[in-house]
Amino acid sequence: MKYGTSLLDAGKSFLVKAEDGTGGIACGGMQHIRDAGQLRLVADTELSFGAEFVVEEEIVPRLAEVSIHWEITETGDVLFIGIFEQVSRNFGYAGAVWPAQNISAGTRRRIMSDAEDKFWPALLALNAVGFFCCDVIVDENGLPYWIDFNPRKGAILYVYDMFRRLSLVHADRESGFFRHEHLHLPDRPGG
């Protein structure tokens, strides 16, 4: 509460997230906070977060939202998969674009350096194995902010792997491009 209040006092908005995963605002595990009344309501009752929740300062203006994906094998090898541009709706994942179009080579290098020098060694020290990704917000100056760690294989990896396999058979992989979006179903009438 204190951190959230200090952000509001500084004129900044933020997200309040459930500690155990969110799925975005649409799934009910996150709220975009713009004033103290909203913060009190969320902290007390509205989303039933309980005693623990995460306050995440909103990075505005933002240049891009990307995700970095990798696999850690049972032998401890880290296999970099790629950096994907995120398609978001209402602060929730809606799809991805590969290769990422809106970040510079310098920003890409910073993200890779953070992964190689900090994130991956920490996971290897914990004997982590499997597919992982992190969402990264890039501010208007090209600085990356790591915001969300996901220890799982997401839908985008299935799409990417299909694209990779097709490219090996039919074309040069480096010349390809794809955009993946979740299926959007309209709200049901009456609830």
mmCIF file of C-alpha atoms in Angstrom:
data_model
loop_
_atom_site.group_PDB
_atom_site.id
_atom_site.type_symbol
_atom_site.label_atom_id
_atom_site.label_comp_id
_atom_site.label_asym_id
_atom_site.label_seq_id
_atom_site.Cartn_x
_atom_site.Cartn_y
_atom_site.Cartn_z
ATOM 1 C CA MET A 1 0.000 0.000 0.000
ATOM 2 C CA LYS A 2 2.781 2.451 0.874
ATOM 3 C CA TYR A 3 4.577 1.967 -2.439
ATOM 4 C CA GLY A 4 1.331 2.313 -4.386
ATOM 5 C CA THR A 5 0.440 5.467 -2.467
ATOM 6 C CA SER A 6 3.897 6.920 -3.158
ATOM 7 C CA LEU A 7 3.438 6.273 -6.888
ATOM 8 C CA LEU A 8 0.049 7.982 -6.850
ATOM 9 C CA ASP A 9 1.531 10.939 -4.941
ATOM 10 C CA ALA A 10 4.133 11.235 -7.726
ATOM 11 C CA GLY A 11 1.360 11.310 -10.350
ATOM 12 C CA LYS A 12 2.064 7.798 -11.648
ATOM 13 C CA SER A 13 -0.387 5.005 -12.363
ATOM 14 C CA PHE A 14 0.387 1.338 -11.771
ATOM 15 C CA LEU A 15 -0.922 -2.195 -11.927
ATOM 16 C CA VAL A 16 -1.895 -4.281 -8.921
ATOM 17 C CA LYS A 17 -1.408 -7.977 -9.674
ATOM 18 C CA ALA A 18 -2.299 -11.139 -7.811
ATOM 19 C CA GLU A 19 0.892 -12.792 -6.541
ATOM 20 C CA ASP A 20 0.134 -16.123 -8.209
ATOM 21 C CA GLY A 21 -0.340 -15.078 -11.832
ATOM 22 C CA THR A 22 -2.816 -12.810 -13.478
ATOM 23 C CA GLY A 23 -3.882 -13.447 -17.052
ATOM 24 C CA GLY A 24 -4.414 -9.720 -17.388
ATOM 25 C CA ILE A 25 -7.255 -7.461 -16.380
ATOM 26 C CA ALA A 26 -9.757 -9.483 -18.409
ATOM 27 C CA CYS A 27 -9.089 -12.579 -16.271
ATOM 28 C CA GLY A 28 -9.621 -10.716 -12.999
ATOM 29 C CA GLY A 29 -6.130 -11.000 -11.573
ATOM 30 C CA MET A 30 -4.982 -7.461 -12.239
ATOM 31 C CA GLN A 31 -6.275 -3.918 -11.850
ATOM 32 C CA HIS A 32 -5.032 -0.645 -13.369
ATOM 33 C CA ILE A 33 -4.845 1.879 -10.512
ATOM 34 C CA ARG A 34 -5.125 5.610 -11.144
ATOM 35 C CA ASP A 35 -6.251 6.971 -7.743
ATOM 36 C CA ALA A 36 -6.134 6.224 -4.009
ATOM 37 C CA GLY A 37 -9.785 5.147 -3.877
ATOM 38 C CA GLN A 38 -9.156 2.389 -6.419
ATOM 39 C CA LEU A 39 -6.101 1.239 -4.477
ATOM 40 C CA ARG A 40 -8.021 0.993 -1.185
ATOM 41 C CA LEU A 41 -10.869 -0.891 -2.860
ATOM 42 C CA VAL A 42 -8.526 -3.407 -4.479
ATOM 43 C CA ALA A 43 -6.440 -3.870 -1.341
ATOM 44 C CA ASP A 44 -9.519 -4.359 0.837
ATOM 45 C CA THR A 45 -12.014 -6.355 -1.185
ATOM 46 C CA GLU A 46 -12.473 -5.917 -4.904
ATOM 47 C CA LEU A 47 -10.241 -8.576 -6.428
ATOM 48 C CA SER A 48 -9.790 -10.813 -3.384
ATOM 49 C CA PHE A 49 -6.016 -10.734 -3.752
ATOM 50 C CA GLY A 50 -5.582 -11.528 -0.095
ATOM 51 C CA ALA A 51 -2.718 -10.083 1.906
ATOM 52 C CA GLU A 52 -0.123 -10.428 -0.849
ATOM 53 C CA PHE A 53 -0.158 -8.635 -4.192
ATOM 54 C CA VAL A 54 2.343 -7.040 -6.545
ATOM 55 C CA VAL A 55 2.463 -3.327 -7.359
ATOM 56 C CA GLU A 56 4.015 -2.692 -10.784
ATOM 57 C CA GLU A 57 4.683 0.874 -11.902
ATOM 58 C CA GLU A 58 3.344 1.550 -15.382
ATOM 59 C CA ILE A 59 6.151 2.431 -17.810
ATOM 60 C CA VAL A 60 4.897 5.350 -19.909
ATOM 61 C CA PRO A 61 5.518 6.226 -22.557
ATOM 62 C CA ARG A 62 6.657 2.839 -23.747
ATOM 63 C CA LEU A 63 8.427 2.057 -26.975
ATOM 64 C CA ALA A 64 7.600 -1.650 -27.039
ATOM 65 C CA GLU A 65 6.560 -4.701 -25.065
ATOM 66 C CA VAL A 66 8.515 -7.821 -25.934
ATOM 67 C CA SER A 67 9.080 -11.273 -24.502
ATOM 68 C CA ILE A 68 12.268 -13.305 -24.458
ATOM 69 C CA HIS A 69 11.936 -17.100 -24.640
ATOM 70 C CA TRP A 70 14.450 -19.841 -23.842
ATOM 71 C CA GLU A 71 14.737 -23.455 -22.786
ATOM 72 C CA ILE A 72 16.971 -24.966 -20.112
ATOM 73 C CA THR A 73 17.725 -28.606 -20.870
ATOM 74 C CA GLU A 74 18.235 -31.384 -18.340
ATOM 75 C CA THR A 75 21.984 -31.134 -19.019
ATOM 76 C CA GLY A 76 21.986 -27.433 -18.053
ATOM 77 C CA ASP A 77 22.265 -25.985 -21.535
ATOM 78 C CA VAL A 78 20.395 -22.737 -22.168
ATOM 79 C CA LEU A 79 18.840 -22.665 -25.631
ATOM 80 C CA PHE A 80 17.793 -19.168 -26.680
ATOM 81 C CA ILE A 81 14.576 -19.258 -28.717
ATOM 82 C CA GLY A 82 13.889 -15.645 -29.575
ATOM 83 C CA ILE A 83 12.650 -12.184 -28.709
ATOM 84 C CA PHE A 84 9.037 -11.644 -29.735
ATOM 85 C CA GLU A 85 7.026 -8.448 -29.866
ATOM 86 C CA GLN A 86 3.947 -8.718 -27.661
ATOM 87 C CA VAL A 87 0.448 -7.811 -28.789
ATOM 88 C CA SER A 88 -1.455 -6.686 -25.674
ATOM 89 C CA ARG A 89 -5.035 -5.735 -24.975
ATOM 90 C CA ASN A 90 -6.000 -4.178 -21.668
ATOM 91 C CA PHE A 91 -2.625 -5.184 -20.146
ATOM 92 C CA GLY A 92 -3.115 -8.834 -21.139
ATOM 93 C CA TYR A 93 -1.371 -11.034 -23.708
ATOM 94 C CA ALA A 94 -3.219 -11.132 -27.014
ATOM 95 C CA GLY A 95 -0.543 -12.448 -29.367
ATOM 96 C CA ALA A 96 2.976 -11.915 -30.685
ATOM 97 C CA VAL A 97 5.002 -10.825 -33.696
ATOM 98 C CA TRP A 98 8.311 -12.350 -34.788
ATOM 99 C CA PRO A 99 10.838 -11.027 -35.294
ATOM 100 C CA ALA A 100 10.343 -8.053 -32.943
ATOM 101 C CA GLN A 101 10.090 -4.895 -35.050
ATOM 102 C CA ASN A 102 10.083 -2.022 -32.549
ATOM 103 C CA ILE A 103 13.351 -2.437 -30.652
ATOM 104 C CA SER A 104 16.859 -1.444 -31.679
ATOM 105 C CA ALA A 105 19.864 -3.739 -31.907
ATOM 106 C CA GLY A 106 21.220 -1.995 -28.777
ATOM 107 C CA THR A 107 18.069 -2.753 -26.792
ATOM 108 C CA ARG A 108 18.148 -6.343 -28.010
ATOM 109 C CA ARG A 109 21.771 -6.613 -26.787
ATOM 110 C CA ARG A 110 20.804 -5.179 -23.357
ATOM 111 C CA ILE A 111 18.013 -7.732 -23.006
ATOM 112 C CA MET A 112 20.335 -10.577 -23.999
ATOM 113 C CA SER A 113 23.050 -9.319 -21.636
ATOM 114 C CA ASP A 114 20.591 -9.222 -18.716
ATOM 115 C CA ALA A 115 19.457 -12.748 -19.554
ATOM 116 C CA GLU A 116 22.949 -14.199 -19.989
ATOM 117 C CA ASP A 117 24.629 -12.416 -17.068
ATOM 118 C CA LYS A 118 21.865 -12.382 -14.444
ATOM 119 C CA PHE A 119 18.720 -14.337 -15.172
ATOM 120 C CA TRP A 120 20.025 -17.563 -16.690
ATOM 121 C CA PRO A 121 22.805 -18.115 -14.097
ATOM 122 C CA ALA A 122 20.267 -17.647 -11.278
ATOM 123 C CA LEU A 123 17.962 -20.253 -12.830
ATOM 124 C CA LEU A 124 20.845 -22.664 -13.446
ATOM 125 C CA ALA A 125 21.875 -22.318 -9.780
ATOM 126 C CA LEU A 126 18.347 -23.480 -8.877
ATOM 127 C CA ASN A 127 18.628 -26.450 -11.290
ATOM 128 C CA ALA A 128 15.714 -25.114 -13.331
ATOM 129 C CA VAL A 129 14.664 -27.165 -16.358
ATOM 130 C CA GLY A 130 12.064 -26.406 -19.022
ATOM 131 C CA PHE A 131 10.711 -23.600 -21.163
ATOM 132 C CA PHE A 132 10.673 -20.056 -19.822
ATOM 133 C CA CYS A 133 9.858 -16.544 -20.913
ATOM 134 C CA CYS A 134 9.911 -13.054 -19.477
ATOM 135 C CA ASP A 135 7.942 -10.032 -20.566
ATOM 136 C CA VAL A 136 10.045 -6.913 -20.979
ATOM 137 C CA ILE A 137 8.725 -3.357 -21.261
ATOM 138 C CA VAL A 138 11.007 -1.048 -23.259
ATOM 139 C CA ASP A 139 10.732 2.632 -22.371
ATOM 140 C CA GLU A 140 11.013 5.502 -24.848
ATOM 141 C CA ASN A 141 14.806 5.592 -24.311
ATOM 142 C CA GLY A 142 15.202 1.927 -25.223
ATOM 143 C CA LEU A 143 15.785 0.779 -21.620
ATOM 144 C CA PRO A 144 14.356 -2.663 -20.813
ATOM 145 C CA TYR A 145 12.318 -3.374 -17.665
ATOM 146 C CA TRP A 146 11.821 -7.077 -16.904
ATOM 147 C CA ILE A 147 8.289 -7.370 -15.544
ATOM 148 C CA ASP A 148 6.888 -10.877 -15.723
ATOM 149 C CA PHE A 149 8.520 -14.324 -15.441
ATOM 150 C CA ASN A 150 6.620 -17.255 -16.944
ATOM 151 C CA PRO A 151 7.946 -20.787 -16.307
ATOM 152 C CA ARG A 152 6.014 -22.532 -19.059
ATOM 153 C CA LYS A 153 5.801 -23.061 -22.784
ATOM 154 C CA GLY A 154 3.287 -20.583 -24.193
ATOM 155 C CA ALA A 155 1.217 -20.719 -27.349
ATOM 156 C CA ILE A 156 3.682 -18.512 -29.196
ATOM 157 C CA LEU A 157 6.358 -21.223 -28.965
ATOM 158 C CA TYR A 158 4.107 -23.690 -30.734
ATOM 159 C CA VAL A 159 3.446 -21.152 -33.488
ATOM 160 C CA TYR A 160 7.147 -20.280 -33.705
ATOM 161 C CA ASP A 161 8.183 -23.933 -33.899
ATOM 162 C CA MET A 162 5.668 -24.581 -36.688
ATOM 163 C CA PHE A 163 6.995 -21.524 -38.531
ATOM 164 C CA ARG A 164 10.586 -22.710 -38.002
ATOM 165 C CA ARG A 165 9.850 -26.178 -39.361
ATOM 166 C CA LEU A 166 7.980 -24.820 -42.388
ATOM 167 C CA SER A 167 10.799 -22.360 -43.059
ATOM 168 C CA LEU A 168 13.374 -25.151 -43.062
ATOM 169 C CA VAL A 169 11.409 -26.923 -45.763
ATOM 170 C CA HIS A 170 10.182 -23.990 -47.851
ATOM 171 C CA ALA A 171 12.275 -20.853 -47.332
ATOM 172 C CA ASP A 172 15.065 -19.038 -45.554
ATOM 173 C CA ARG A 173 13.963 -18.613 -41.917
ATOM 174 C CA GLU A 174 15.555 -15.166 -41.597
ATOM 175 C CA SER A 175 13.307 -13.727 -44.304
ATOM 176 C CA GLY A 176 10.066 -14.813 -42.634
ATOM 177 C CA PHE A 177 7.599 -12.896 -40.520
ATOM 178 C CA PHE A 178 4.464 -13.881 -38.628
ATOM 179 C CA ARG A 179 1.821 -12.398 -36.378
ATOM 180 C CA HIS A 180 -0.105 -14.576 -33.927
ATOM 181 C CA GLU A 181 -3.193 -13.409 -32.034
ATOM 182 C CA HIS A 182 -5.384 -15.210 -29.548
ATOM 183 C CA LEU A 183 -8.890 -16.005 -30.619
ATOM 184 C CA HIS A 184 -11.168 -13.309 -29.229
ATOM 185 C CA LEU A 185 -14.671 -14.354 -28.292
ATOM 186 C CA PRO A 186 -17.238 -11.656 -27.587
ATOM 187 C CA ASP A 187 -18.800 -11.511 -24.145
ATOM 188 C CA ARG A 188 -21.878 -13.688 -23.789
ATOM 189 C CA PRO A 189 -25.180 -11.823 -23.729
ATOM 190 C CA GLY A 190 -26.578 -11.723 -20.220
ATOM 191 C CA GLY A 191 -23.360 -12.572 -18.421
#
